[in-house]
Every structure is written in structure tokens, then in C-alpha cells.
PDB file of C-alpha atoms in Angstrom:
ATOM      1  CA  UNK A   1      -4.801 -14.113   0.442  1.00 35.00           C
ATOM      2  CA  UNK A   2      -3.595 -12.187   3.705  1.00 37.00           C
ATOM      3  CA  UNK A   3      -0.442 -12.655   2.294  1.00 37.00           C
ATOM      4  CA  UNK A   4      -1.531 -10.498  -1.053  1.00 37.00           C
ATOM      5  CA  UNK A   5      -3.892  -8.142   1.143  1.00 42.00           C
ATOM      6  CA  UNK A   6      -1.061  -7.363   3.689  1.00 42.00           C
ATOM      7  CA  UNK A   7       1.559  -6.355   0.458  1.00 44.00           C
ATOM      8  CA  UNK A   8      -1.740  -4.271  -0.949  1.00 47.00           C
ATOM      9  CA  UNK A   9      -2.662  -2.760   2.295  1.00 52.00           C
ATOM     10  CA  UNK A  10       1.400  -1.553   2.902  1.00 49.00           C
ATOM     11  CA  UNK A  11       2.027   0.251  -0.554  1.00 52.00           C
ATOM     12  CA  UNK A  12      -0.972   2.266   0.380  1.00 53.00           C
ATOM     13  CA  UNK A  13      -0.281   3.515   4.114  1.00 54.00           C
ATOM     14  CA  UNK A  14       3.571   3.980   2.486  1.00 52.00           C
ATOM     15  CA  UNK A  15       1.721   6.085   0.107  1.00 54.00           C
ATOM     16  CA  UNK A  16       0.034   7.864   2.563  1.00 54.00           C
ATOM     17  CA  UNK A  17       2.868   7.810   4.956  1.00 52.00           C
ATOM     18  CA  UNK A  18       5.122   9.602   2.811  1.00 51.00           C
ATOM     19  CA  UNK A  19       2.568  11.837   1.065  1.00 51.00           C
ATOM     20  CA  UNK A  20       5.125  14.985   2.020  1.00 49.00           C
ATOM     21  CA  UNK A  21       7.151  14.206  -1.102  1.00 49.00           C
ATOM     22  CA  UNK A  22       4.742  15.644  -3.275  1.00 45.00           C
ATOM     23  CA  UNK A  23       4.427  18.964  -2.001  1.00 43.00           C
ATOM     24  CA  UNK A  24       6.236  21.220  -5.182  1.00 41.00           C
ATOM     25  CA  UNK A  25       9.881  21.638  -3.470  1.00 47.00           C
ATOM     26  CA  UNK A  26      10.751  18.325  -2.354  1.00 51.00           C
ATOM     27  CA  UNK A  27      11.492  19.061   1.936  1.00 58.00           C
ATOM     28  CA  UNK A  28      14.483  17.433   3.202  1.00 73.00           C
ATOM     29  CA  UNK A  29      13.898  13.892   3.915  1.00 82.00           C
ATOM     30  CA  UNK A  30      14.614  10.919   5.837  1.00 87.00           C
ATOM     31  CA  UNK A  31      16.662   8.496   3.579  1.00 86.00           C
ATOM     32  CA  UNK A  32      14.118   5.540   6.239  1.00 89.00           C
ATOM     33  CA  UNK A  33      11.227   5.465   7.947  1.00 91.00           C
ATOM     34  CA  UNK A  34       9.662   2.314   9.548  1.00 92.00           C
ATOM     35  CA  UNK A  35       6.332   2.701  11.070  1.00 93.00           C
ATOM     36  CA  UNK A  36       2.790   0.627  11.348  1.00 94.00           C
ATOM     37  CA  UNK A  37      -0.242   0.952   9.915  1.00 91.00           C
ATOM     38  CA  UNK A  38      -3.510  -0.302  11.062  1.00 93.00           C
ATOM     39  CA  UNK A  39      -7.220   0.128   8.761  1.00 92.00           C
ATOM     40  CA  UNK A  40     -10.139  -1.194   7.055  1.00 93.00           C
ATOM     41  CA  UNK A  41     -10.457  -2.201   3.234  1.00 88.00           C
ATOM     42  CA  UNK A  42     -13.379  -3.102   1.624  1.00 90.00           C
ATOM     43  CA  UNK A  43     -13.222  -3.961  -2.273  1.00 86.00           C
ATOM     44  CA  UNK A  44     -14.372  -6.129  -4.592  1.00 89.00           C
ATOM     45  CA  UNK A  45     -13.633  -9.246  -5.249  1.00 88.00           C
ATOM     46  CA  UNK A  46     -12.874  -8.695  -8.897  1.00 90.00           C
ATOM     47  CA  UNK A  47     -13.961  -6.603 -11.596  1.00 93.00           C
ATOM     48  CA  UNK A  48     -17.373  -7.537 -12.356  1.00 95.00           C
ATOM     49  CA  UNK A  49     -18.180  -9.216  -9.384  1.00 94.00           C
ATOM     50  CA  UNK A  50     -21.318  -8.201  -6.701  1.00 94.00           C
ATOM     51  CA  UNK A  51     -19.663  -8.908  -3.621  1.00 92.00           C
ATOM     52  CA  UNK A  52     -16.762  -7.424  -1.581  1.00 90.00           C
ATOM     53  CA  UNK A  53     -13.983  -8.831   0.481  1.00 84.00           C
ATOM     54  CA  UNK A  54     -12.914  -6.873   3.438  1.00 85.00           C
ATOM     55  CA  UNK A  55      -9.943  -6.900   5.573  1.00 81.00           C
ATOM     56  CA  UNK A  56      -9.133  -5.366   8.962  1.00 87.00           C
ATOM     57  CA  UNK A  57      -5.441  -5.939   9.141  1.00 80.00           C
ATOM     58  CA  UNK A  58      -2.162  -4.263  11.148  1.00 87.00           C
ATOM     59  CA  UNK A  59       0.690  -3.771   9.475  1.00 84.00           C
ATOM     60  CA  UNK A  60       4.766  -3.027   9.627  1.00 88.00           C
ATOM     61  CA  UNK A  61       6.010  -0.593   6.180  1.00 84.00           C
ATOM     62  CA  UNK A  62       9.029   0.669   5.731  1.00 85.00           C
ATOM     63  CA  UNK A  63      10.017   3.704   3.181  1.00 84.00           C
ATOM     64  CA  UNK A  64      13.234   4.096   1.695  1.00 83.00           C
ATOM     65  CA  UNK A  65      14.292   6.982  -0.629  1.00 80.00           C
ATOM     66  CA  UNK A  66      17.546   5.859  -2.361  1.00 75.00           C
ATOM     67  CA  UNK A  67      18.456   6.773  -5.385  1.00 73.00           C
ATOM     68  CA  UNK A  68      18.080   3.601  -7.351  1.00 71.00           C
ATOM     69  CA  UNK A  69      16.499   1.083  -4.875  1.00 71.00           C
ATOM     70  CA  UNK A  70      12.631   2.661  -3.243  1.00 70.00           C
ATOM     71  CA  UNK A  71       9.796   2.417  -1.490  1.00 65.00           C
ATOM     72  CA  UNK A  72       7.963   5.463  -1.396  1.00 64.00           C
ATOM     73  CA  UNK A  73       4.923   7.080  -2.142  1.00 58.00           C
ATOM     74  CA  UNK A  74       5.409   5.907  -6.164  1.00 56.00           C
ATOM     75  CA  UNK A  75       5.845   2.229  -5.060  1.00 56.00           C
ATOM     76  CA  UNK A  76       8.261   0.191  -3.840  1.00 59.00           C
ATOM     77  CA  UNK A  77      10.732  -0.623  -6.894  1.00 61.00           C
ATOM     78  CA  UNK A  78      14.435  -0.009  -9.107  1.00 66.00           C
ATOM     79  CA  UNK A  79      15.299   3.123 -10.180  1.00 69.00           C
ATOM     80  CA  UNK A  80      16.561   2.632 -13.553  1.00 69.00           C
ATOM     81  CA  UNK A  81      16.151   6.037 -15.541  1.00 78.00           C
ATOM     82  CA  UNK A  82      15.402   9.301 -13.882  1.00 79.00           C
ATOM     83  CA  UNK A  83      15.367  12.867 -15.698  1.00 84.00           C
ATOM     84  CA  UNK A  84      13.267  15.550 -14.489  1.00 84.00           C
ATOM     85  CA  UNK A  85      10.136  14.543 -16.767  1.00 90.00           C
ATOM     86  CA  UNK A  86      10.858  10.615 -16.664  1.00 93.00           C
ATOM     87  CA  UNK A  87      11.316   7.801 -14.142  1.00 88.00           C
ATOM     88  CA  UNK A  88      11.620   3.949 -15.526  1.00 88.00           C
ATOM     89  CA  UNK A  89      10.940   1.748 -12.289  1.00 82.00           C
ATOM     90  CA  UNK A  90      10.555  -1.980 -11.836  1.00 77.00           C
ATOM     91  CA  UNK A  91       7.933  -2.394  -9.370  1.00 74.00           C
ATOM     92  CA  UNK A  92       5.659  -4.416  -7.728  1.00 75.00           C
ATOM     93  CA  UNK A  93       1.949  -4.725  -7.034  1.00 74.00           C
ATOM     94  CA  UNK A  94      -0.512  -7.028  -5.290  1.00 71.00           C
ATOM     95  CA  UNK A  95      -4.823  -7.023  -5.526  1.00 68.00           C
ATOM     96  CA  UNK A  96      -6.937  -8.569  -2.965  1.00 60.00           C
ATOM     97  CA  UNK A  97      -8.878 -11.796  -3.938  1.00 61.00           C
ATOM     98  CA  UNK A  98     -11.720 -13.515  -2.430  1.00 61.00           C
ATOM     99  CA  UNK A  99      -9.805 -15.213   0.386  1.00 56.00           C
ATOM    100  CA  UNK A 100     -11.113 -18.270   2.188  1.00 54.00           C
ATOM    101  CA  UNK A 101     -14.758 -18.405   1.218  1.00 62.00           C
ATOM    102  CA  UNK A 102     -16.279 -18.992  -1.944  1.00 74.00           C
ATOM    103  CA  UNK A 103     -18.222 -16.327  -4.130  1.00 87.00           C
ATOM    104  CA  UNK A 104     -21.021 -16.986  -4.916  1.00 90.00           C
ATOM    105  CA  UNK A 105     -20.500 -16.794  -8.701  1.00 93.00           C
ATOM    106  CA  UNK A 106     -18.011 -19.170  -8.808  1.00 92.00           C
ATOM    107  CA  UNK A 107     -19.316 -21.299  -6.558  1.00 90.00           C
ATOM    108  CA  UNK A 108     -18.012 -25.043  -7.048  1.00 89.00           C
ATOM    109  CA  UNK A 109     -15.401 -23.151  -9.339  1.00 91.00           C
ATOM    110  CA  UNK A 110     -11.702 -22.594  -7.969  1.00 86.00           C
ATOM    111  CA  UNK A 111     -11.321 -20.050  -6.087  1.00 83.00           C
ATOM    112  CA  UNK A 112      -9.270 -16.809  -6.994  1.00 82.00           C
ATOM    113  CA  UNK A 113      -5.779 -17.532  -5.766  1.00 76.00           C
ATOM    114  CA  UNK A 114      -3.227 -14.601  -4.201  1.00 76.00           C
ATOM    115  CA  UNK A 115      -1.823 -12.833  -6.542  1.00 81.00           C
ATOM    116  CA  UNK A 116       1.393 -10.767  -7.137  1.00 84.00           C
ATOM    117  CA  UNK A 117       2.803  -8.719 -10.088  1.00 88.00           C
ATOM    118  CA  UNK A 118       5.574  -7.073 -10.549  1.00 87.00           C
ATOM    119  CA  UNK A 119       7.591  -5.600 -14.088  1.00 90.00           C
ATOM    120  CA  UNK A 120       8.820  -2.218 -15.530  1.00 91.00           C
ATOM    121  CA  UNK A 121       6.601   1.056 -15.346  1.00 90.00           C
ATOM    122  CA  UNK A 122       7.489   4.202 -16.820  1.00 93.00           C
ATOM    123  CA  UNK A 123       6.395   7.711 -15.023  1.00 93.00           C
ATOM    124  CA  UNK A 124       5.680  10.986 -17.229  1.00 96.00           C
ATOM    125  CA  UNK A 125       6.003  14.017 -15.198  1.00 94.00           C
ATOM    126  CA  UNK A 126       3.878  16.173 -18.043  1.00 95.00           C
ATOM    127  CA  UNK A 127       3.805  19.378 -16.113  1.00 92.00           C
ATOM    128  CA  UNK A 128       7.133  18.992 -13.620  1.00 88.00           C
ATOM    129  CA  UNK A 129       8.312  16.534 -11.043  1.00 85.00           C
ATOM    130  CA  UNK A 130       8.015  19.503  -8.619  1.00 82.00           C
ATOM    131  CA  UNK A 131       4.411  21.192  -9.841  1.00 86.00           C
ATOM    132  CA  UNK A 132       2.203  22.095  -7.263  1.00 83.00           C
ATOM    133  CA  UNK A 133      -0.715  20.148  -8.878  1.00 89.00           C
ATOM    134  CA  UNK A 134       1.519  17.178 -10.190  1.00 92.00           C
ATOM    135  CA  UNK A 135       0.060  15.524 -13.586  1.00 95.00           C
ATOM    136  CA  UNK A 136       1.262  12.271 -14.055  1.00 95.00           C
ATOM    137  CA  UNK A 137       0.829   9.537 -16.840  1.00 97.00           C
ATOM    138  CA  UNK A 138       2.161   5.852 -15.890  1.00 95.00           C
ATOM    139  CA  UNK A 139       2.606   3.055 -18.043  1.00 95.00           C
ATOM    140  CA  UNK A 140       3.641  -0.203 -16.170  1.00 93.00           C
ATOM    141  CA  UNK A 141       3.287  -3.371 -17.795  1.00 95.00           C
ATOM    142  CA  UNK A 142       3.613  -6.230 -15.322  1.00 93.00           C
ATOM    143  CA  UNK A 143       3.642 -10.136 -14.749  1.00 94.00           C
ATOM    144  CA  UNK A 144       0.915 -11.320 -12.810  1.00 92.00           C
ATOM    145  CA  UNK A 145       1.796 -14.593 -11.065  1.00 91.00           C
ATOM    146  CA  UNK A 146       0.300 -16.997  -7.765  1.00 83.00           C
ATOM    147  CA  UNK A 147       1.883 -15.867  -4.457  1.00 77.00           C
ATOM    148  CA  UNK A 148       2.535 -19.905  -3.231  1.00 78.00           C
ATOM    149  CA  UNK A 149       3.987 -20.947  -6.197  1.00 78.00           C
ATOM    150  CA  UNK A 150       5.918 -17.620  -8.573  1.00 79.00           C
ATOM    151  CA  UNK A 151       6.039 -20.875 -11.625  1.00 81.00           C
ATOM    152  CA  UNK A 152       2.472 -20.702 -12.210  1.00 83.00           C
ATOM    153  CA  UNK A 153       2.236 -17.386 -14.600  1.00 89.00           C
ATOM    154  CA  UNK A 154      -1.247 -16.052 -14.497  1.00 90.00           C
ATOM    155  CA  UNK A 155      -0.932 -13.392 -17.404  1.00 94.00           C
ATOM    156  CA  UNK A 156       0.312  -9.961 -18.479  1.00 95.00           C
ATOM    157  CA  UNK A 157      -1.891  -6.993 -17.000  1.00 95.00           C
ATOM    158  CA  UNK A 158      -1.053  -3.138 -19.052  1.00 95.00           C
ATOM    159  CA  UNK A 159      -2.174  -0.555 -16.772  1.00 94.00           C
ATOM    160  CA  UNK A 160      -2.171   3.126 -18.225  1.00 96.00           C
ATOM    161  CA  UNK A 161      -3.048   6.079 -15.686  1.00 97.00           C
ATOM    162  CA  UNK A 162      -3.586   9.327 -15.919  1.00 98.00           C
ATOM    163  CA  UNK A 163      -3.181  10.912 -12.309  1.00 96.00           C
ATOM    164  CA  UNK A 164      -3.324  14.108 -10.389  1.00 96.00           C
ATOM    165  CA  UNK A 165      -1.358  14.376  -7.297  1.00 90.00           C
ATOM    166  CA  UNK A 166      -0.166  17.380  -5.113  1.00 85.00           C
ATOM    167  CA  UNK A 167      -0.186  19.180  -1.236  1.00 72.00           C
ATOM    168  CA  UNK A 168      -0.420  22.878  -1.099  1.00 62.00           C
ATOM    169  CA  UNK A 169       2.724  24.588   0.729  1.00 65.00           C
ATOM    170  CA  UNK A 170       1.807  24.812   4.899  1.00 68.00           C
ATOM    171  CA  UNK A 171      -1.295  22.411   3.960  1.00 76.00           C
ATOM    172  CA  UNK A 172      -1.776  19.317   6.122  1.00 84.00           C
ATOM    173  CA  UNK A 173      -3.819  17.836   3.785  1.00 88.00           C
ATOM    174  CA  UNK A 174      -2.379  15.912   0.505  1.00 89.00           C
ATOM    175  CA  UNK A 175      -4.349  14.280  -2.135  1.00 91.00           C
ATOM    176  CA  UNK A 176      -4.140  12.126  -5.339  1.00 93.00           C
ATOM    177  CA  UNK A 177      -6.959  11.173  -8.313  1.00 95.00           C
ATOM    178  CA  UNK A 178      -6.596   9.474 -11.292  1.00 96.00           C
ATOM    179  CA  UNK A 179      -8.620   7.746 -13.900  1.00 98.00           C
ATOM    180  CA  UNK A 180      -7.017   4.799 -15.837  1.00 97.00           C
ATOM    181  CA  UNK A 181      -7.752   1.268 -17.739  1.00 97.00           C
ATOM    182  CA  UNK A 182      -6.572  -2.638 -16.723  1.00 95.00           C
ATOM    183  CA  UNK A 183      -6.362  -4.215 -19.859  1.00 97.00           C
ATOM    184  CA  UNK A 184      -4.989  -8.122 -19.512  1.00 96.00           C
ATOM    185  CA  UNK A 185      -4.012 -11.034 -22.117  1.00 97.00           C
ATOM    186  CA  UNK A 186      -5.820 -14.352 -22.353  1.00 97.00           C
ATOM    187  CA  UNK A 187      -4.601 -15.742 -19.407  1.00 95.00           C
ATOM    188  CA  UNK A 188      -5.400 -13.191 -16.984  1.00 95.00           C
ATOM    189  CA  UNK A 189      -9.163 -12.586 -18.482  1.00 97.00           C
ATOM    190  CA  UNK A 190      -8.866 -16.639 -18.164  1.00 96.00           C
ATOM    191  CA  UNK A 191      -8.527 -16.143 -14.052  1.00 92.00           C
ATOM    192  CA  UNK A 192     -11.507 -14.115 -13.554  1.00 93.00           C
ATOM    193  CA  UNK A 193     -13.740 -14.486 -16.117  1.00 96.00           C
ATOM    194  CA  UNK A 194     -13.201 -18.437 -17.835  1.00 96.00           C
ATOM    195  CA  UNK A 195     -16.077 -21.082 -16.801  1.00 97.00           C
ATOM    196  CA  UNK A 196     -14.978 -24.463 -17.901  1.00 96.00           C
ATOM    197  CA  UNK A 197     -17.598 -26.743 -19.637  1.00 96.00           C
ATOM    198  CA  UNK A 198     -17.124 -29.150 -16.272  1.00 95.00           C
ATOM    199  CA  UNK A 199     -17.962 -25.976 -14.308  1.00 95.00           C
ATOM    200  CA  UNK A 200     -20.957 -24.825 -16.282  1.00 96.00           C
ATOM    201  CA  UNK A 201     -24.315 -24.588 -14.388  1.00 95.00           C
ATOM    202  CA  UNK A 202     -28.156 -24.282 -15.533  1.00 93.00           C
ATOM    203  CA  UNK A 203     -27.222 -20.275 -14.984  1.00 92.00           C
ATOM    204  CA  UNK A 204     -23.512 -20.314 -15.693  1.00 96.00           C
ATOM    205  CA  UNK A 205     -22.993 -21.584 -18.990  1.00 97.00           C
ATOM    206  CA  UNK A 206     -19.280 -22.096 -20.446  1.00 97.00           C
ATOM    207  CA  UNK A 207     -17.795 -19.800 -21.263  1.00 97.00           C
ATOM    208  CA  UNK A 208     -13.887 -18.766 -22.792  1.00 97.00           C
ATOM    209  CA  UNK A 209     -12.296 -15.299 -21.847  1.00 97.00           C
ATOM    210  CA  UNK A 210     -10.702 -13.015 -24.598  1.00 97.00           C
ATOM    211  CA  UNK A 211      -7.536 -10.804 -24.071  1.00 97.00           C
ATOM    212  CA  UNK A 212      -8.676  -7.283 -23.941  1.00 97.00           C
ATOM    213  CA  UNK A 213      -9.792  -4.654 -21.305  1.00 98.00           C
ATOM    214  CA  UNK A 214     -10.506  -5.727 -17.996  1.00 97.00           C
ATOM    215  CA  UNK A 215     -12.273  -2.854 -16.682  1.00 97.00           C
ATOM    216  CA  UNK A 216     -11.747   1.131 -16.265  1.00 97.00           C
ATOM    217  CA  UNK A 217     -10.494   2.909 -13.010  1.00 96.00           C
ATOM    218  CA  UNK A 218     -11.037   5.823 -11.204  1.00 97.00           C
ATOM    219  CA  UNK A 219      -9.131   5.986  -7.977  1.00 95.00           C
ATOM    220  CA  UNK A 220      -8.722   8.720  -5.700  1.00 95.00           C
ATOM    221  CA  UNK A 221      -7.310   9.035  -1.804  1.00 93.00           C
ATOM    222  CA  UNK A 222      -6.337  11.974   0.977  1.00 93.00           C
ATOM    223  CA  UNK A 223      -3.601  12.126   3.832  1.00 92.00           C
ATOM    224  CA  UNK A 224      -3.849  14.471   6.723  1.00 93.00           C
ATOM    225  CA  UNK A 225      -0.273  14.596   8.865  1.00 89.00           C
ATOM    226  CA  UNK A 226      -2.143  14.440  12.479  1.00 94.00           C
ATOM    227  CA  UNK A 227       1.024  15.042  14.525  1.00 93.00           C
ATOM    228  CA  UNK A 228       4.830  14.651  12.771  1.00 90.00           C
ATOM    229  CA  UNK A 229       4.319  10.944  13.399  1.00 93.00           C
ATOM    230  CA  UNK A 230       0.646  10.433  12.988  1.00 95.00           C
ATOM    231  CA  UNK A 231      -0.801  10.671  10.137  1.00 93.00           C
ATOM    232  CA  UNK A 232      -4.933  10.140   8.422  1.00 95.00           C
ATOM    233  CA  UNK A 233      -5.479   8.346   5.014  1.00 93.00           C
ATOM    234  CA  UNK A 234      -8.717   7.527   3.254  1.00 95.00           C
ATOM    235  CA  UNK A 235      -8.953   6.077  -0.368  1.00 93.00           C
ATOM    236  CA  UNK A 236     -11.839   5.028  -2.858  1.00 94.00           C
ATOM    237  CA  UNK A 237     -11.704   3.283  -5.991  1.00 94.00           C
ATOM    238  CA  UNK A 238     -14.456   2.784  -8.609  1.00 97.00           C
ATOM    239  CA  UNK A 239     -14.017  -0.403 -11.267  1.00 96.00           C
ATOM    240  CA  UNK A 240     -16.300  -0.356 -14.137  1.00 98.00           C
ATOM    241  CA  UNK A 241     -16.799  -3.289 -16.959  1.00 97.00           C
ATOM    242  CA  UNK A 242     -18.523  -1.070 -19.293  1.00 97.00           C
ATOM    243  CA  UNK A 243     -17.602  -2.105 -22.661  1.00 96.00           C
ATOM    244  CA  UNK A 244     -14.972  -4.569 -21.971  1.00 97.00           C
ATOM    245  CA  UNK A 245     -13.951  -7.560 -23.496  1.00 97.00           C
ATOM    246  CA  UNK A 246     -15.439 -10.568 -20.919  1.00 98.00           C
ATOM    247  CA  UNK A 247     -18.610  -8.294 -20.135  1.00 97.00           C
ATOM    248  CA  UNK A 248     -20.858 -11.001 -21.061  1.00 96.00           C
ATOM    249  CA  UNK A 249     -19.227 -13.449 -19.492  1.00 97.00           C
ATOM    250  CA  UNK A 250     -21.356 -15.403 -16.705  1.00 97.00           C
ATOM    251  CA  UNK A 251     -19.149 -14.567 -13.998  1.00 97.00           C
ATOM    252  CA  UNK A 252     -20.155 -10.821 -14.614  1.00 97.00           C
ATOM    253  CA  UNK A 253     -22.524 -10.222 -12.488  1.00 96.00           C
ATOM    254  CA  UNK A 254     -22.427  -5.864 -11.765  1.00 96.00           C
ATOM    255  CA  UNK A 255     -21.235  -3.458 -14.317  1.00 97.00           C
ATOM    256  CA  UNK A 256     -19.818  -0.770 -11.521  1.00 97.00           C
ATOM    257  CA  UNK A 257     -18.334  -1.842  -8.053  1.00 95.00           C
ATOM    258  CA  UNK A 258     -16.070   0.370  -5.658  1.00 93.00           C
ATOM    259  CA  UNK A 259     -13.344  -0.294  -2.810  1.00 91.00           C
ATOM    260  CA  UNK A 260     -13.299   1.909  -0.362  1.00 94.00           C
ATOM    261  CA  UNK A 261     -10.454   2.157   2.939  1.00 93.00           C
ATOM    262  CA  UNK A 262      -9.709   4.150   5.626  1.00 95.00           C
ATOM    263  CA  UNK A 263      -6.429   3.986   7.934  1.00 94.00           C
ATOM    264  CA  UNK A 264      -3.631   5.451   9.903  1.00 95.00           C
ATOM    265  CA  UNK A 265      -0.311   5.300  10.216  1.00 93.00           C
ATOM    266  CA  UNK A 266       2.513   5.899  12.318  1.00 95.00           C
ATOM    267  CA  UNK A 267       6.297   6.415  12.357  1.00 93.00           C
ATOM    268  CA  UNK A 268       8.268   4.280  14.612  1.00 94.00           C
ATOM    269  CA  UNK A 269      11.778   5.447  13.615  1.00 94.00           C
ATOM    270  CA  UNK A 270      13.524   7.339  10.922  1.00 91.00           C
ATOM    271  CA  UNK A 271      17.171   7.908   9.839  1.00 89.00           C
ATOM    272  CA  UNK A 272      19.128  10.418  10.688  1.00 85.00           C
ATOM    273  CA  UNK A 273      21.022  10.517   7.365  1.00 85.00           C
ATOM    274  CA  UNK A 274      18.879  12.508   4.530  1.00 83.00           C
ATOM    275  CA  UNK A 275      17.727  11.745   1.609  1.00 77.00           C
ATOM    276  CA  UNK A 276      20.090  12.650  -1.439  1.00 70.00           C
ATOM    277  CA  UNK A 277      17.342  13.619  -3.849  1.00 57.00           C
TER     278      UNK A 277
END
């Protein structure tokens, strides 16, 4: 799970790390940057679930801003397409899981492994890749698979997001909201929501996931550059399983739960050769 939590934890102080991009004329840029980035996460353990795992971790990121191959503020990922109002990207993401001890819910159940995705996402720009108030819709559909072992395919998660993102000119401050959906197949719904008939209890009956939506999303976060190699970032996230597919399921024990972080980061090193877009 650190594993997972540590690849988690880095795309967001990257995100907040390079939060500069989005201001409306894109600045001229390191093409790197390594830095650390040190913070608390709290969030829970899955959709549906009444308890949290939390992590205090410490971390190394590095952002590159090629022209094909990045890791950014948008995710680390390929380039493929990129117009003005459309980016195609294969990218990568990671959630946290419930680590070394058991929930409660699932108690005498597996527990929920590390997990990585990664597959294609494509980026609307609907009102310009250089608005001052950026509105963005994403589409990325993605391959959800264990960390220890890539064979063992845990699903397909489809992840549409409507988001808000932007840094008035002079501004310290930077921000980003957006509300979206996590909609999986079978097997995924299988992972978090399945109780086996061996694994049934008085209070747990069986119980067989459906493909469907997963939960909705409202995320939101803020940056504050502190000093040009300091910089502040908080973020929230609210999960709700109102009218989805496994709601019923046993393993479902709170309709609304929320993640919440705070962190800093800062910049080791950066290139001297500039960004080319």
C-alpha cells in the first residue's frame, strides 16, 4: 500500500508544485524540476466505507514538460494529440487502500490490495487552454491492476470530470474544483463491494457486485507559492454512493465520506533549458 499511497501522494504535490502553468499565458518554464514533498492524507478506505486510512509520508517528484513525454500538473503521461482545445494522454493513476490492518467490514475478508491504473484520457479545453478560469472536461478510461503482480487485472474504471481550474495574473494563490463520476465493470465493483458465500457473516450476507457507478466526486484543492521554491497545497475530496449500483451491498456501510490533505513542497533543482510549449 505505501507503494500505491507514495505514487498518489506525488501526482498531487506535482500538481501543486507546478500549479503556475495554469495561470492564462503560460510563463516561461523549466523543461525539470525535482523537489520533495512532505504532508498528511486522510481518505477513505473506499467508496462506501466508514473508516479512513491516513498516511504521513515524504516524498521525491519530479516534473517534466516535454512535448510528448510529462509529468505535470495534468498527470504524469504520453502526449499523443494536442490542439489548442484537445489533449489525448496515456496516463497513470494510483488510490490509497486500507494498508496493513483490516477494516472492519471486511473483516476475515481479503484485504484491499495496492492498486495502480493507468490507460488513455482525453482533455477538452471548452473555454481555452489559456482562459483565466480554465473549464475542463476529462474522459480517461483506465486499467486498474495489483501493484505486486501487473497479471492480476482488477477491472476497467471510466472516470468523466468536469473541472474548474485557474490562478489570477500576480496572484499567489491557484486553485482547482471539479465534480465527476467513477463508474467501474464487474470486476472492479467485485474488489470493493463482492462478499463470497464462504465470507458471509450473521450481518454480512453474500453478496455479488454489478458493473455500474461506483460513486460520485467532488474534489477541490489550493496552492500558495510561499517563496519561488516553497510552495502550500491543501486538497479535499467528497465520495458519495448515492444511487449507485453496489449501494446495498453489505460492505456499504456510509453513503458520503471525504479525504482531506494538506502538504508542502519544495524545489530542489530545475533546468536551465525551457520549456518549448
Amino acid at each position: 500500500m505505501k507503494r500505491l499511497f507514495a505514487a498518489s501522494f506525488a501526482c498531487l504535490a506535482c500538481a501543486a508544485a507546478s500549479a503556475q502553468d495554469e495561470a492564462p499565458k503560460r510563463p516561461d518554464l523549466p523543461l525539470w524540476e525535482l523537489g520533495v514533498a512532505a504532508g498528511t492524507l486522510s481518505q477513505q478506505a473506499y467508496p462506501g466505507s466508514d473508516e479512513q486510512v491516513r498516511r504521513t509520508p515524504v516524498l521525491p517528484y519530479v516534473i517534466y514538460r516535454g512535448k510528448v513525454l510529462r509529468a505535470d500538473n495534468e498527470g504524469a503521461g504520453l502526449r499523443a494529440v494536442k490542439t489548442e482545445g484537445f489533449e489525448l494522454d496515456v496516463s497513470f493513476a494510483g488510490s490509497l487502500s486500507s494498508g496493513g490492518r483490516s477494516l472492519r467490514a471486511r473483516e476475515g475478508m481479503p484485504r484491499l490490495g495496492t492498486l495502480v491504473e493507468f490507460g488513455p484520457v482525453g482533455r477538452w479545453f471548452l473555454n481555452g487552454r489559456d482562459a483565466a478560469g480554465r473549464l475542463t472536461f476529462e474522459l480517461p478510461l483506465r486499467g486498474v491492476f495489483e501493484a505486486r503482480d501487473l497479471r492480476r487485472h482488477r477491472g476497467m474504471s471510466l472516470e468523466p470530470e468536469l473541472g474548474l481550474e485557474g490562478r489570477a495574473k500576480g496572484d499567489p494563490w491557484s486553485y482547482g474544483v471539479s465534480v465527476g463520476m467513477l463508474v467501474g465493470d464487474r470486476r472492479l465493483a467485485s474488489t470493493y463491494y463482492t462478499v463470497a458465500p464462504d465470507e458471509a457473516l450473521p450481518d454480512r450476507p453474500a453478496y455479488a457486485a454489478r458493473a455500474g457507478l461506483i460513486a460520485w466526486r467532488l474534489k477541490g484543492g489550493v496552492s500558495r507559492q510561499l517563496t519561488p521554491d516553497l510552495r502550500l497545497f491543501a486538497f479535499g475530496r467528497v465520495d458519495s454512493v448515492t444511487g449507485a449500483e453496489n449501494r446495498d451491498s453489505p460492505l456499504v456501510r456510509r453513503t458520503t465520506g471525504g479525504s482531506v490533505g494538506i502538504g508542502l513542497t519544495y524545489t530542489l533543482m530545475r533546468s536551465a533549458a525551457r520549456a518549448s510549449d
